[in-house]
Amino acid sequence: MIGTNSRNRDRSALGARALLFAWGPVLVWMGLIFYVSTQNTWTVVQGPPIIQAVRKSAHVFEYALLALLLGRALSAAWAAEDGAVTRDVMLRVWRVGTLLSGLYAASDEIHQSFVPKREFHLTDILIDTLSALGALGVWYIVCVERKRRRRGGGG
């Protein structure tokens, strides 16, 4: 009886550690996005078109990375639940990861509308969501291809 309690405690400690390892980077990255959104110096620099392109590419990078971190966390959680990262789990990760990234992008734009010299831009939400969709799409393709090659179907 004592051994069983000890094993359950060890298992829950491992579960909490795995949960922190999976979701910690997501929360840190979301916090960083939120912090950068509070800075009003980004919008002061208009400059030539190349500056605008660099600013928009930052959206692509930050939300592609957020989506991949979400994908990692979601697949870890659902793989623990189902026992493996199946194709269905990967599709669910793609959908839910894109949805969560898009919702966070929308909340970020709403937040920016309250920051002096920052504005709400629907196009930024679209760029952020499409970046998440693309990053998780590439992740999905890579995972499916890797599984196919492991089964001996690649060459």
GROMACS .gro file of C-alpha atoms in nm:
model
  155
    1MET     CA    1   0.000   0.000   0.000
    2ILE     CA    2   0.278   0.242   0.086
    3GLY     CA    3   0.462   0.157  -0.236
    4THR     CA    4   0.151   0.229  -0.444
    5ASN     CA    5   0.111   0.576  -0.292
    6SER     CA    6   0.477   0.647  -0.357
    7ARG     CA    7   0.447   0.534  -0.720
    8ASN     CA    8   0.138   0.750  -0.775
    9ARG     CA    9   0.318   1.050  -0.627
   10ASP     CA   10   0.621   0.985  -0.851
   11ARG     CA   11   0.395   0.947  -1.155
   12SER     CA   12   0.210   1.272  -1.080
   13ALA     CA   13   0.543   1.454  -1.029
   14LEU     CA   14   0.661   1.322  -1.366
   15GLY     CA   15   0.329   1.427  -1.520
   16ALA     CA   16   0.358   1.778  -1.376
   17ARG     CA   17   0.715   1.805  -1.499
   18ALA     CA   18   0.616   1.686  -1.848
   19LEU     CA   19   0.325   1.932  -1.847
   20LEU     CA   20   0.556   2.219  -1.752
   21PHE     CA   21   0.810   2.109  -2.014
   22ALA     CA   22   0.540   2.096  -2.282
   23TRP     CA   23   0.342   2.411  -2.197
   24GLY     CA   24   0.612   2.629  -2.036
   25PRO     CA   25   0.767   2.739  -2.367
   26VAL     CA   26   0.420   2.820  -2.504
   27LEU     CA   27   0.343   3.047  -2.209
   28VAL     CA   28   0.687   3.211  -2.221
   29TRP     CA   29   0.651   3.281  -2.594
   30MET     CA   30   0.297   3.418  -2.547
   31GLY     CA   31   0.432   3.642  -2.272
   32LEU     CA   32   0.706   3.767  -2.501
   33ILE     CA   33   0.454   3.842  -2.778
   34PHE     CA   34   0.240   4.029  -2.524
   35TYR     CA   35   0.541   4.227  -2.402
   36VAL     CA   36   0.647   4.327  -2.755
   37SER     CA   37   0.288   4.435  -2.822
   38THR     CA   38   0.308   4.680  -2.532
   39GLN     CA   39   0.600   4.858  -2.700
   40ASN     CA   40   0.489   5.155  -2.906
   41THR     CA   41   0.825   5.214  -3.072
   42TRP     CA   42   0.757   4.957  -3.346
   43THR     CA   43   0.492   5.168  -3.514
   44VAL     CA   44   0.689   5.492  -3.508
   45VAL     CA   45   0.934   5.359  -3.769
   46GLN     CA   46   0.751   5.366  -4.103
   47GLY     CA   47   1.041   5.384  -4.346
   48PRO     CA   48   1.074   5.232  -4.692
   49PRO     CA   49   0.885   4.922  -4.805
   50ILE     CA   50   1.170   4.692  -4.694
   51ILE     CA   51   1.119   4.808  -4.334
   52GLN     CA   52   0.747   4.731  -4.363
   53ALA     CA   53   0.829   4.387  -4.503
   54VAL     CA   54   1.065   4.315  -4.213
   55ARG     CA   55   0.797   4.423  -3.965
   56LYS     CA   56   0.536   4.195  -4.125
   57SER     CA   57   0.783   3.905  -4.143
   58ALA     CA   58   0.819   3.937  -3.767
   59HIS     CA   59   0.449   3.842  -3.747
   60VAL     CA   60   0.516   3.536  -3.960
   61PHE     CA   61   0.805   3.427  -3.740
   62GLU     CA   62   0.640   3.489  -3.403
   63TYR     CA   63   0.316   3.310  -3.489
   64ALA     CA   64   0.478   3.024  -3.678
   65LEU     CA   65   0.690   2.960  -3.370
   66LEU     CA   66   0.389   2.994  -3.139
   67ALA     CA   67   0.200   2.741  -3.351
   68LEU     CA   68   0.489   2.494  -3.345
   69LEU     CA   69   0.522   2.530  -2.968
   70LEU     CA   70   0.147   2.477  -2.935
   71GLY     CA   71   0.170   2.178  -3.168
   72ARG     CA   72   0.446   2.027  -2.954
   73ALA     CA   73   0.246   2.080  -2.634
   74LEU     CA   74  -0.085   1.957  -2.776
   75SER     CA   75   0.069   1.648  -2.936
   76ALA     CA   76   0.249   1.565  -2.610
   77ALA     CA   77  -0.077   1.595  -2.416
   78TRP     CA   78  -0.284   1.398  -2.665
   79ALA     CA   79  -0.016   1.135  -2.724
   80ALA     CA   80  -0.007   1.071  -2.349
   81GLU     CA   81  -0.385   1.036  -2.361
   82ASP     CA   82  -0.399   0.810  -2.669
   83GLY     CA   83  -0.061   0.641  -2.630
   84ALA     CA   84   0.086   0.758  -2.962
   85VAL     CA   85   0.096   1.049  -3.203
   86THR     CA   86  -0.139   0.914  -3.468
   87ARG     CA   87  -0.245   1.084  -3.788
   88ASP     CA   88  -0.574   1.180  -3.620
   89VAL     CA   89  -0.383   1.341  -3.332
   90MET     CA   90  -0.168   1.533  -3.580
   91LEU     CA   91  -0.477   1.659  -3.767
   92ARG     CA   92  -0.637   1.763  -3.438
   93VAL     CA   93  -0.313   1.944  -3.342
   94TRP     CA   94  -0.313   2.123  -3.678
   95ARG     CA   95  -0.670   2.242  -3.635
   96VAL     CA   96  -0.658   2.330  -3.266
   97GLY     CA   97  -0.308   2.479  -3.285
   98THR     CA   98  -0.414   2.704  -3.572
   99LEU     CA   99  -0.733   2.803  -3.389
  100LEU     CA  100  -0.549   2.884  -3.065
  101SER     CA  101  -0.283   3.081  -3.252
  102GLY     CA  102  -0.550   3.276  -3.439
  103LEU     CA  103  -0.739   3.351  -3.120
  104TYR     CA  104  -0.420   3.469  -2.953
  105ALA     CA  105  -0.342   3.686  -3.257
  106ALA     CA  106  -0.688   3.843  -3.231
  107SER     CA  107  -0.647   3.905  -2.858
  108ASP     CA  108  -0.303   4.054  -2.927
  109GLU     CA  109  -0.447   4.296  -3.183
  110ILE     CA  110  -0.724   4.396  -2.942
  111HIS     CA  111  -0.457   4.450  -2.674
  112GLN     CA  112  -0.256   4.667  -2.915
  113SER     CA  113  -0.556   4.891  -2.976
  114PHE     CA  114  -0.517   5.009  -2.614
  115VAL     CA  115  -0.144   5.082  -2.646
  116PRO     CA  116  -0.056   5.441  -2.743
  117LYS     CA  117   0.057   5.469  -3.107
  118ARG     CA  118  -0.051   5.108  -3.177
  119GLU     CA  119  -0.356   5.009  -3.378
  120PHE     CA  120  -0.580   4.711  -3.445
  121HIS     CA  121  -0.512   4.558  -3.788
  122LEU     CA  122  -0.728   4.277  -3.918
  123THR     CA  123  -0.459   4.198  -4.176
  124ASP     CA  124  -0.214   4.122  -3.894
  125ILE     CA  125  -0.455   3.863  -3.753
  126LEU     CA  126  -0.481   3.709  -4.099
  127ILE     CA  127  -0.100   3.704  -4.141
  128ASP     CA  128  -0.055   3.554  -3.794
  129THR     CA  129  -0.320   3.286  -3.845
  130LEU     CA  130  -0.194   3.191  -4.191
  131SER     CA  131   0.159   3.169  -4.051
  132ALA     CA  132   0.036   2.930  -3.783
  133LEU     CA  133  -0.161   2.729  -4.040
  134GLY     CA  134   0.145   2.701  -4.266
  135ALA     CA  135   0.389   2.612  -3.988
  136LEU     CA  136   0.163   2.340  -3.851
  137GLY     CA  137   0.093   2.221  -4.205
  138VAL     CA  138   0.464   2.175  -4.267
  139TRP     CA  139   0.497   2.007  -3.926
  140TYR     CA  140   0.213   1.769  -4.018
  141ILE     CA  141   0.372   1.680  -4.353
  142VAL     CA  142   0.713   1.621  -4.192
  143CYS     CA  143   0.561   1.397  -3.923
  144VAL     CA  144   0.360   1.194  -4.175
  145GLU     CA  145   0.666   1.155  -4.400
  146ARG     CA  146   0.884   1.052  -4.106
  147LYS     CA  147   0.629   0.788  -4.001
  148ARG     CA  148   0.602   0.661  -4.358
  149ARG     CA  149   0.980   0.621  -4.384
  150ARG     CA  150   0.997   0.441  -4.049
  151ARG     CA  151   0.740   0.191  -4.172
  152GLY     CA  152   0.968   0.116  -4.465
  153GLY     CA  153   0.769   0.300  -4.730
  154GLY     CA  154   1.028   0.570  -4.803
  155GLY     CA  155   1.312   0.574  -5.045
   0.00000   0.00000   0.00000
